[in-house]
Amino acid sequence: MAIPMDFNSRRLKSQPLSSPCLKPGASRSFSGDNSLQAPEIPKTRSPSTPTSDTSQPPTRLDLADAPHISSLSDRTSELATLEKWIVQEKCTLATISGLSGIGKTALSLHLIQKIQHNFQYVIWRSLRHSPPLETTLKNLLKFLLNQPEIELPTNFPDGLSLLMEYLRKNRCLIILDDVQTILSSGQLAGNYRPECESYSIFFRQIGETTHNSCLILNSWEPPREITALKGENSPVRSLQLKGIGAAAAEIFRQKSLLNPETWENLINTYRGNPLWLKIVATTIQEIFRGRVADFLKYDMLFLGEELAATLHPQINRLSELEKKLISQLSREANLVSIEQLLQDADFSPSDLFDGLQSLGRRSFVEIEEQENETLFNLCPVVRQYVISNPVC
Ligand SMILES: Nc1ncnc2c1ncn2[C@@H]1O[C@H](COP(=O)(O)OP(=O)(O)O)[C@@H](O)[C@H]1O
Ligand SMILES: [Mg+2]
């Protein structure tokens, strides 16, 4: 049986390295501005490549599918949490979820740099084209087996058994990026597209069986297994990524913005989302020559075409129930309770609970506890988007 042509054999060859391999962790440095410098991670490394540490076998890396790594501000605690889960507590399945641009990809690239030496194999794949599970399994197996002459299973049960065997015998770190592409539009968060349902079996098997490896999923929303399986005493964990806070000032410094006394206001409004902040900083640089105070004189939340375009696919995939609910939330003046929402709009309690939970998992809704009452609010940028682009 021939190996399918969709394998990118370029990734699998041991390529000569343009720069010497770094000892894991060696290039990580925290600068005074609280930013984590982009480390140099060789894109591929064969087991035979020498490292300066001879006490442990070298890690075999395949990051050919990963984007370029850049510097990172204010993710020290998230990196420490993930390292604790994965290295100390041997968690087998972890999700990093959050809105587009919040930094899932960047964080997991830095995590690899930090923990790769604990693994024999590290492999990164993006699911950006919603590949069927069979393709993903073959792709992973091809790297792990590294024997082009071996025929790989073409059906997913056999492919999955073989992969699980490898994950038991070896310590592998697999990162799947853009996992939202295998999840469905028009349904509550975490459901699969019909042609990708079998990923559910894959993730469940990784999370429920005993093995020595870890799978990290980066996604706008966690797949439904994760919410069912995760827990403090479970090998399945979930990290919902929030904004980067005051350290986002580094982004503004890089864009040469002025009026630093106003930056906190800007960071709060855009909830510390690094991509949103980069987009707005560019506008302020181009239109106001960097004068943030002048931009803020216009008492409105500016989205602009570029930022709206990042939100569009995320809003578009909501279920009808969620669209109705974010419309209602965009009309509420401020934080609102469940009781108030039931009074203001025509939802059954059960629909309302489902809708709020799903919007929370997608990071659209902010939840606050005030005097023993749970209050909900739309993230300001999402509110502005819904006001300017009514969804129903
Ligand atoms: N902590 C951070 N500090 C500075 N820039 C960041 C940080 N996290 C992400 N970025 C930048 O923000 C942009 C979006 O990050 P990315 O990781 O692609 O987001 P996501 O994968 O969640 O969509 C990228 O340009 C990235 O370099
Ligand atoms: Mg990403």
PDB file of N, CA and C in Angstrom, residues 281-366:
ATOM      1  N   ALA A 281      -2.782  49.614  18.166  1.00  0.00           N
ATOM      2  CA  ALA A 281      -1.542  50.404  18.275  1.00  0.00           C
ATOM      3  C   ALA A 281      -1.079  50.855  16.889  1.00  0.00           C
ATOM      4  N   THR A 282      -1.262  49.997  15.898  1.00  0.00           N
ATOM      5  CA  THR A 282      -0.859  50.369  14.531  1.00  0.00           C
ATOM      6  C   THR A 282      -1.725  51.522  14.024  1.00  0.00           C
ATOM      7  N   THR A 283      -3.033  51.445  14.310  1.00  0.00           N
ATOM      8  CA  THR A 283      -3.925  52.539  13.891  1.00  0.00           C
ATOM      9  C   THR A 283      -3.508  53.846  14.566  1.00  0.00           C
ATOM     10  N   ILE A 284      -3.235  53.764  15.879  1.00  0.00           N
ATOM     11  CA  ILE A 284      -2.860  54.987  16.613  1.00  0.00           C
ATOM     12  C   ILE A 284      -1.544  55.546  16.064  1.00  0.00           C
ATOM     13  N   GLN A 285      -0.653  54.665  15.714  1.00  0.00           N
ATOM     14  CA  GLN A 285       0.616  55.111  15.148  1.00  0.00           C
ATOM     15  C   GLN A 285       0.386  55.788  13.792  1.00  0.00           C
ATOM     16  N   GLU A 286      -0.445  55.167  12.960  1.00  0.00           N
ATOM     17  CA  GLU A 286      -0.610  55.684  11.588  1.00  0.00           C
ATOM     18  C   GLU A 286      -1.481  56.938  11.532  1.00  0.00           C
ATOM     19  N   ILE A 287      -2.521  57.011  12.373  1.00  0.00           N
ATOM     20  CA  ILE A 287      -3.472  58.133  12.286  1.00  0.00           C
ATOM     21  C   ILE A 287      -3.097  59.271  13.224  1.00  0.00           C
ATOM     22  N   PHE A 288      -2.589  58.922  14.426  1.00  0.00           N
ATOM     23  CA  PHE A 288      -2.325  59.959  15.439  1.00  0.00           C
ATOM     24  C   PHE A 288      -0.841  60.109  15.726  1.00  0.00           C
ATOM     25  N   ARG A 289      -0.003  59.530  14.884  1.00  0.00           N
ATOM     26  CA  ARG A 289       1.449  59.570  15.094  1.00  0.00           C
ATOM     27  C   ARG A 289       1.822  59.120  16.504  1.00  0.00           C
ATOM     28  N   GLY A 290       1.053  58.135  17.008  1.00  0.00           N
ATOM     29  CA  GLY A 290       1.390  57.520  18.291  1.00  0.00           C
ATOM     30  C   GLY A 290       0.762  58.177  19.512  1.00  0.00           C
ATOM     31  N   ARG A 291       0.025  59.300  19.325  1.00  0.00           N
ATOM     32  CA  ARG A 291      -0.543  60.011  20.492  1.00  0.00           C
ATOM     33  C   ARG A 291      -1.821  59.308  20.960  1.00  0.00           C
ATOM     34  N   VAL A 292      -1.679  58.447  21.961  1.00  0.00           N
ATOM     35  CA  VAL A 292      -2.810  57.660  22.463  1.00  0.00           C
ATOM     36  C   VAL A 292      -3.884  58.585  23.033  1.00  0.00           C
ATOM     37  N   ALA A 293      -3.469  59.656  23.714  1.00  0.00           N
ATOM     38  CA  ALA A 293      -4.434  60.575  24.337  1.00  0.00           C
ATOM     39  C   ALA A 293      -5.366  61.162  23.269  1.00  0.00           C
ATOM     40  N   ASP A 294      -4.836  61.463  22.107  1.00  0.00           N
ATOM     41  CA  ASP A 294      -5.684  62.013  21.029  1.00  0.00           C
ATOM     42  C   ASP A 294      -6.691  60.973  20.557  1.00  0.00           C
ATOM     43  N   PHE A 295      -6.235  59.743  20.434  1.00  0.00           N
ATOM     44  CA  PHE A 295      -7.130  58.646  20.013  1.00  0.00           C
ATOM     45  C   PHE A 295      -8.256  58.477  21.035  1.00  0.00           C
ATOM     46  N   LEU A 296      -7.907  58.565  22.328  1.00  0.00           N
ATOM     47  CA  LEU A 296      -8.906  58.311  23.382  1.00  0.00           C
ATOM     48  C   LEU A 296      -9.911  59.452  23.532  1.00  0.00           C
ATOM     49  N   LYS A 297      -9.604  60.624  22.927  1.00  0.00           N
ATOM     50  CA  LYS A 297     -10.558  61.736  22.999  1.00  0.00           C
ATOM     51  C   LYS A 297     -11.876  61.361  22.350  1.00  0.00           C
ATOM     52  N   TYR A 298     -11.800  60.477  21.355  1.00  0.00           N
ATOM     53  CA  TYR A 298     -13.030  60.032  20.685  1.00  0.00           C
ATOM     54  C   TYR A 298     -13.637  58.953  21.562  1.00  0.00           C
ATOM     55  N   ASP A 299     -14.690  59.306  22.240  1.00  0.00           N
ATOM     56  CA  ASP A 299     -15.215  58.439  23.287  1.00  0.00           C
ATOM     57  C   ASP A 299     -16.000  57.276  22.675  1.00  0.00           C
ATOM     58  N   MET A 300     -15.282  56.359  22.116  1.00  0.00           N
ATOM     59  CA  MET A 300     -15.931  55.205  21.492  1.00  0.00           C
ATOM     60  C   MET A 300     -14.937  54.059  21.498  1.00  0.00           C
ATOM     61  N   LEU A 301     -15.461  52.866  21.298  1.00  0.00           N
ATOM     62  CA  LEU A 301     -14.555  51.721  21.216  1.00  0.00           C
ATOM     63  C   LEU A 301     -14.308  51.436  19.728  1.00  0.00           C
ATOM     64  N   PHE A 302     -13.096  51.746  19.297  1.00  0.00           N
ATOM     65  CA  PHE A 302     -12.780  51.591  17.874  1.00  0.00           C
ATOM     66  C   PHE A 302     -12.442  50.133  17.565  1.00  0.00           C
ATOM     67  N   LEU A 303     -13.124  49.594  16.557  1.00  0.00           N
ATOM     68  CA  LEU A 303     -12.783  48.234  16.118  1.00  0.00           C
ATOM     69  C   LEU A 303     -11.984  48.283  14.823  1.00  0.00           C
ATOM     70  N   GLY A 304     -12.525  48.972  13.839  1.00  0.00           N
ATOM     71  CA  GLY A 304     -11.843  49.006  12.538  1.00  0.00           C
ATOM     72  C   GLY A 304     -12.027  47.679  11.820  1.00  0.00           C
ATOM     73  N   GLU A 305     -11.750  47.720  10.520  1.00  0.00           N
ATOM     74  CA  GLU A 305     -12.026  46.553   9.680  1.00  0.00           C
ATOM     75  C   GLU A 305     -11.170  45.340  10.087  1.00  0.00           C
ATOM     76  N   GLU A 306      -9.918  45.613  10.423  1.00  0.00           N
ATOM     77  CA  GLU A 306      -8.992  44.499  10.681  1.00  0.00           C
ATOM     78  C   GLU A 306      -9.373  43.734  11.943  1.00  0.00           C
ATOM     79  N   LEU A 307      -9.695  44.486  13.000  1.00  0.00           N
ATOM     80  CA  LEU A 307     -10.060  43.804  14.249  1.00  0.00           C
ATOM     81  C   LEU A 307     -11.408  43.088  14.077  1.00  0.00           C
ATOM     82  N   ALA A 308     -12.350  43.766  13.409  1.00  0.00           N
ATOM     83  CA  ALA A 308     -13.663  43.139  13.193  1.00  0.00           C
ATOM     84  C   ALA A 308     -13.508  41.836  12.403  1.00  0.00           C
ATOM     85  N   ALA A 309     -12.555  41.835  11.465  1.00  0.00           N
ATOM     86  CA  ALA A 309     -12.358  40.633  10.642  1.00  0.00           C
ATOM     87  C   ALA A 309     -11.864  39.453  11.485  1.00  0.00           C
ATOM     88  N   THR A 310     -11.139  39.729  12.552  1.00  0.00           N
ATOM     89  CA  THR A 310     -10.685  38.611  13.405  1.00  0.00           C
ATOM     90  C   THR A 310     -11.862  38.036  14.204  1.00  0.00           C
ATOM     91  N   LEU A 311     -12.843  38.913  14.508  1.00  0.00           N
ATOM     92  CA  LEU A 311     -13.989  38.438  15.296  1.00  0.00           C
ATOM     93  C   LEU A 311     -15.050  37.757  14.443  1.00  0.00           C
ATOM     94  N   HIS A 312     -15.127  38.186  13.189  1.00  0.00           N
ATOM     95  CA  HIS A 312     -16.222  37.739  12.329  1.00  0.00           C
ATOM     96  C   HIS A 312     -16.393  36.207  12.303  1.00  0.00           C
ATOM     97  N   PRO A 313     -15.342  35.434  12.013  1.00  0.00           N
ATOM     98  CA  PRO A 313     -15.555  33.981  11.957  1.00  0.00           C
ATOM     99  C   PRO A 313     -15.948  33.382  13.308  1.00  0.00           C
ATOM    100  N   GLN A 314     -15.538  34.036  14.386  1.00  0.00           N
ATOM    101  CA  GLN A 314     -15.882  33.483  15.711  1.00  0.00           C
ATOM    102  C   GLN A 314     -17.349  33.738  16.056  1.00  0.00           C
ATOM    103  N   ILE A 315     -17.863  34.923  15.647  1.00  0.00           N
ATOM    104  CA  ILE A 315     -19.270  35.248  15.919  1.00  0.00           C
ATOM    105  C   ILE A 315     -20.159  34.463  14.955  1.00  0.00           C
ATOM    106  N   ASN A 316     -19.704  34.355  13.739  1.00  0.00           N
ATOM    107  CA  ASN A 316     -20.480  33.704  12.687  1.00  0.00           C
ATOM    108  C   ASN A 316     -20.810  32.247  13.013  1.00  0.00           C
ATOM    109  N   ARG A 317     -19.919  31.588  13.772  1.00  0.00           N
ATOM    110  CA  ARG A 317     -20.137  30.160  14.021  1.00  0.00           C
ATOM    111  C   ARG A 317     -21.027  29.881  15.230  1.00  0.00           C
ATOM    112  N   LEU A 318     -21.505  30.951  15.885  1.00  0.00           N
ATOM    113  CA  LEU A 318     -22.352  30.729  17.062  1.00  0.00           C
ATOM    114  C   LEU A 318     -23.664  30.057  16.677  1.00  0.00           C
ATOM    115  N   SER A 319     -24.266  29.350  17.633  1.00  0.00           N
ATOM    116  CA  SER A 319     -25.598  28.774  17.423  1.00  0.00           C
ATOM    117  C   SER A 319     -26.631  29.905  17.441  1.00  0.00           C
ATOM    118  N   GLU A 320     -27.834  29.642  16.942  1.00  0.00           N
ATOM    119  CA  GLU A 320     -28.894  30.664  16.929  1.00  0.00           C
ATOM    120  C   GLU A 320     -29.173  31.150  18.353  1.00  0.00           C
ATOM    121  N   LEU A 321     -29.199  30.200  19.287  1.00  0.00           N
ATOM    122  CA  LEU A 321     -29.462  30.556  20.691  1.00  0.00           C
ATOM    123  C   LEU A 321     -28.410  31.550  21.203  1.00  0.00           C
ATOM    124  N   GLU A 322     -27.134  31.266  20.899  1.00  0.00           N
ATOM    125  CA  GLU A 322     -26.065  32.165  21.368  1.00  0.00           C
ATOM    126  C   GLU A 322     -26.147  33.532  20.684  1.00  0.00           C
ATOM    127  N   LYS A 323     -26.537  33.538  19.394  1.00  0.00           N
ATOM    128  CA  LYS A 323     -26.648  34.829  18.689  1.00  0.00           C
ATOM    129  C   LYS A 323     -27.743  35.684  19.340  1.00  0.00           C
ATOM    130  N   LYS A 324     -28.862  35.017  19.669  1.00  0.00           N
ATOM    131  CA  LYS A 324     -29.955  35.743  20.320  1.00  0.00           C
ATOM    132  C   LYS A 324     -29.486  36.281  21.683  1.00  0.00           C
ATOM    133  N   LEU A 325     -28.714  35.472  22.363  1.00  0.00           N
ATOM    134  CA  LEU A 325     -28.252  35.864  23.701  1.00  0.00           C
ATOM    135  C   LEU A 325     -27.209  36.991  23.643  1.00  0.00           C
ATOM    136  N   ILE A 326     -26.281  36.942  22.695  1.00  0.00           N
ATOM    137  CA  ILE A 326     -25.307  38.062  22.664  1.00  0.00           C
ATOM    138  C   ILE A 326     -25.997  39.350  22.207  1.00  0.00           C
ATOM    139  N   SER A 327     -27.041  39.227  21.371  1.00  0.00           N
ATOM    140  CA  SER A 327     -27.797  40.444  20.999  1.00  0.00           C
ATOM    141  C   SER A 327     -28.424  41.044  22.246  1.00  0.00           C
ATOM    142  N   GLN A 328     -29.033  40.185  23.055  1.00  0.00           N
ATOM    143  CA  GLN A 328     -29.667  40.664  24.284  1.00  0.00           C
ATOM    144  C   GLN A 328     -28.616  41.275  25.219  1.00  0.00           C
ATOM    145  N   LEU A 329     -27.488  40.579  25.373  1.00  0.00           N
ATOM    146  CA  LEU A 329     -26.443  41.085  26.269  1.00  0.00           C
ATOM    147  C   LEU A 329     -25.886  42.423  25.769  1.00  0.00           C
ATOM    148  N   SER A 330     -25.844  42.606  24.459  1.00  0.00           N
ATOM    149  CA  SER A 330     -25.318  43.877  23.926  1.00  0.00           C
ATOM    150  C   SER A 330     -26.292  45.026  24.205  1.00  0.00           C
ATOM    151  N   ARG A 331     -27.565  44.689  24.468  1.00  0.00           N
ATOM    152  CA  ARG A 331     -28.543  45.746  24.788  1.00  0.00           C
ATOM    153  C   ARG A 331     -28.568  46.064  26.285  1.00  0.00           C
ATOM    154  N   GLU A 332     -28.061  45.165  27.104  1.00  0.00           N
ATOM    155  CA  GLU A 332     -28.042  45.405  28.554  1.00  0.00           C
ATOM    156  C   GLU A 332     -26.988  46.471  28.857  1.00  0.00           C
ATOM    157  N   ALA A 333     -27.365  47.410  29.740  1.00  0.00           N
ATOM    158  CA  ALA A 333     -26.456  48.529  30.000  1.00  0.00           C
ATOM    159  C   ALA A 333     -25.144  48.054  30.616  1.00  0.00           C
ATOM    160  N   ASN A 334     -25.221  47.064  31.472  1.00  0.00           N
ATOM    161  CA  ASN A 334     -24.018  46.668  32.211  1.00  0.00           C
ATOM    162  C   ASN A 334     -24.086  45.211  32.602  1.00  0.00           C
ATOM    163  N   LEU A 335     -23.409  44.873  33.704  1.00  0.00           N
ATOM    164  CA  LEU A 335     -23.479  43.502  34.220  1.00  0.00           C
ATOM    165  C   LEU A 335     -24.930  43.117  34.483  1.00  0.00           C
ATOM    166  N   VAL A 336     -25.282  41.883  34.178  1.00  0.00           N
ATOM    167  CA  VAL A 336     -26.680  41.493  34.305  1.00  0.00           C
ATOM    168  C   VAL A 336     -26.782  40.099  34.949  1.00  0.00           C
ATOM    169  N   SER A 337     -27.841  39.907  35.745  1.00  0.00           N
ATOM    170  CA  SER A 337     -28.013  38.614  36.419  1.00  0.00           C
ATOM    171  C   SER A 337     -28.895  37.699  35.562  1.00  0.00           C
ATOM    172  N   ILE A 338     -28.929  36.431  35.901  1.00  0.00           N
ATOM    173  CA  ILE A 338     -29.776  35.477  35.184  1.00  0.00           C
ATOM    174  C   ILE A 338     -31.239  35.884  35.326  1.00  0.00           C
ATOM    175  N   GLU A 339     -31.597  36.282  36.539  1.00  0.00           N
ATOM    176  CA  GLU A 339     -32.988  36.694  36.793  1.00  0.00           C
ATOM    177  C   GLU A 339     -33.398  37.840  35.877  1.00  0.00           C
ATOM    178  N   GLN A 340     -32.500  38.811  35.781  1.00  0.00           N
ATOM    179  CA  GLN A 340     -32.781  39.986  34.945  1.00  0.00           C
ATOM    180  C   GLN A 340     -32.903  39.595  33.467  1.00  0.00           C
ATOM    181  N   LEU A 341     -32.016  38.712  33.037  1.00  0.00           N
ATOM    182  CA  LEU A 341     -32.061  38.273  31.629  1.00  0.00           C
ATOM    183  C   LEU A 341     -33.376  37.550  31.333  1.00  0.00           C
ATOM    184  N   LEU A 342     -33.840  36.769  32.299  1.00  0.00           N
ATOM    185  CA  LEU A 342     -35.102  36.045  32.097  1.00  0.00           C
ATOM    186  C   LEU A 342     -36.271  37.024  32.014  1.00  0.00           C
ATOM    187  N   GLN A 343     -36.152  38.112  32.769  1.00  0.00           N
ATOM    188  CA  GLN A 343     -37.218  39.130  32.720  1.00  0.00           C
ATOM    189  C   GLN A 343     -37.181  39.907  31.406  1.00  0.00           C
ATOM    190  N   ASP A 344     -35.942  40.217  30.954  1.00  0.00           N
ATOM    191  CA  ASP A 344     -35.788  41.114  29.797  1.00  0.00           C
ATOM    192  C   ASP A 344     -36.034  40.418  28.473  1.00  0.00           C
ATOM    193  N   ALA A 345     -35.857  39.115  28.413  1.00  0.00           N
ATOM    194  CA  ALA A 345     -35.947  38.455  27.099  1.00  0.00           C
ATOM    195  C   ALA A 345     -36.663  37.119  27.221  1.00  0.00           C
ATOM    196  N   ASP A 346     -37.024  36.619  26.049  1.00  0.00           N
ATOM    197  CA  ASP A 346     -37.868  35.428  25.998  1.00  0.00           C
ATOM    198  C   ASP A 346     -36.997  34.158  25.925  1.00  0.00           C
ATOM    199  N   PHE A 347     -36.301  33.843  27.051  1.00  0.00           N
ATOM    200  CA  PHE A 347     -35.505  32.609  27.112  1.00  0.00           C
ATOM    201  C   PHE A 347     -36.123  31.693  28.155  1.00  0.00           C
ATOM    202  N   SER A 348     -36.075  30.379  27.904  1.00  0.00           N
ATOM    203  CA  SER A 348     -36.410  29.456  28.987  1.00  0.00           C
ATOM    204  C   SER A 348     -35.166  29.376  29.866  1.00  0.00           C
ATOM    205  N   PRO A 349     -35.300  29.081  31.163  1.00  0.00           N
ATOM    206  CA  PRO A 349     -34.098  28.995  32.007  1.00  0.00           C
ATOM    207  C   PRO A 349     -33.079  28.022  31.432  1.00  0.00           C
ATOM    208  N   SER A 350     -33.558  26.899  30.884  1.00  0.00           N
ATOM    209  CA  SER A 350     -32.596  25.902  30.406  1.00  0.00           C
ATOM    210  C   SER A 350     -31.827  26.416  29.178  1.00  0.00           C
ATOM    211  N   ASP A 351     -32.525  27.100  28.261  1.00  0.00           N
ATOM    212  CA  ASP A 351     -31.823  27.696  27.116  1.00  0.00           C
ATOM    213  C   ASP A 351     -30.810  28.736  27.584  1.00  0.00           C
ATOM    214  N   LEU A 352     -31.236  29.518  28.560  1.00  0.00           N
ATOM    215  CA  LEU A 352     -30.345  30.575  29.043  1.00  0.00           C
ATOM    216  C   LEU A 352     -29.077  29.974  29.671  1.00  0.00           C
ATOM    217  N   PHE A 353     -29.228  28.923  30.460  1.00  0.00           N
ATOM    218  CA  PHE A 353     -28.051  28.296  31.084  1.00  0.00           C
ATOM    219  C   PHE A 353     -27.121  27.751  29.990  1.00  0.00           C
ATOM    220  N   ASP A 354     -27.718  27.049  29.017  1.00  0.00           N
ATOM    221  CA  ASP A 354     -26.910  26.489  27.919  1.00  0.00           C
ATOM    222  C   ASP A 354     -26.149  27.593  27.180  1.00  0.00           C
ATOM    223  N   GLY A 355     -26.883  28.666  26.853  1.00  0.00           N
ATOM    224  CA  GLY A 355     -26.296  29.757  26.063  1.00  0.00           C
ATOM    225  C   GLY A 355     -25.167  30.444  26.822  1.00  0.00           C
ATOM    226  N   LEU A 356     -25.396  30.739  28.107  1.00  0.00           N
ATOM    227  CA  LEU A 356     -24.370  31.440  28.891  1.00  0.00           C
ATOM    228  C   LEU A 356     -23.130  30.569  29.063  1.00  0.00           C
ATOM    229  N   GLN A 357     -23.365  29.272  29.302  1.00  0.00           N
ATOM    230  CA  GLN A 357     -22.231  28.353  29.495  1.00  0.00           C
ATOM    231  C   GLN A 357     -21.383  28.282  28.216  1.00  0.00           C
ATOM    232  N   SER A 358     -22.079  28.172  27.092  1.00  0.00           N
ATOM    233  CA  SER A 358     -21.368  28.050  25.829  1.00  0.00           C
ATOM    234  C   SER A 358     -20.603  29.341  25.497  1.00  0.00           C
ATOM    235  N   LEU A 359     -21.248  30.494  25.710  1.00  0.00           N
ATOM    236  CA  LEU A 359     -20.564  31.772  25.439  1.00  0.00           C
ATOM    237  C   LEU A 359     -19.377  31.962  26.392  1.00  0.00           C
ATOM    238  N   GLY A 360     -19.517  31.441  27.607  1.00  0.00           N
ATOM    239  CA  GLY A 360     -18.395  31.494  28.570  1.00  0.00           C
ATOM    240  C   GLY A 360     -17.241  30.643  28.078  1.00  0.00           C
ATOM    241  N   ARG A 361     -17.538  29.448  27.574  1.00  0.00           N
ATOM    242  CA  ARG A 361     -16.465  28.560  27.082  1.00  0.00           C
ATOM    243  C   ARG A 361     -15.775  29.162  25.864  1.00  0.00           C
ATOM    244  N   ARG A 362     -16.510  29.991  25.125  1.00  0.00           N
ATOM    245  CA  ARG A 362     -15.896  30.656  23.961  1.00  0.00           C
ATOM    246  C   ARG A 362     -15.219  31.970  24.342  1.00  0.00           C
ATOM    247  N   SER A 363     -15.206  32.308  25.609  1.00  0.00           N
ATOM    248  CA  SER A 363     -14.579  33.542  26.128  1.00  0.00           C
ATOM    249  C   SER A 363     -15.257  34.823  25.657  1.00  0.00           C
ATOM    250  N   PHE A 364     -16.522  34.756  25.273  1.00  0.00           N
ATOM    251  CA  PHE A 364     -17.251  35.968  24.870  1.00  0.00           C
ATOM    252  C   PHE A 364     -17.867  36.685  26.066  1.00  0.00           C
ATOM    253  N   VAL A 365     -18.210  35.894  27.076  1.00  0.00           N
ATOM    254  CA  VAL A 365     -18.926  36.458  28.221  1.00  0.00           C
ATOM    255  C   VAL A 365     -17.992  36.506  29.423  1.00  0.00           C
ATOM    256  N   GLU A 366     -18.021  37.637  30.124  1.00  0.00           N
ATOM    257  CA  GLU A 366     -17.246  37.768  31.359  1.00  0.00           C
ATOM    258  C   GLU A 366     -18.182  37.523  32.537  1.00  0.00           C
TER     259      GLU A 366
END
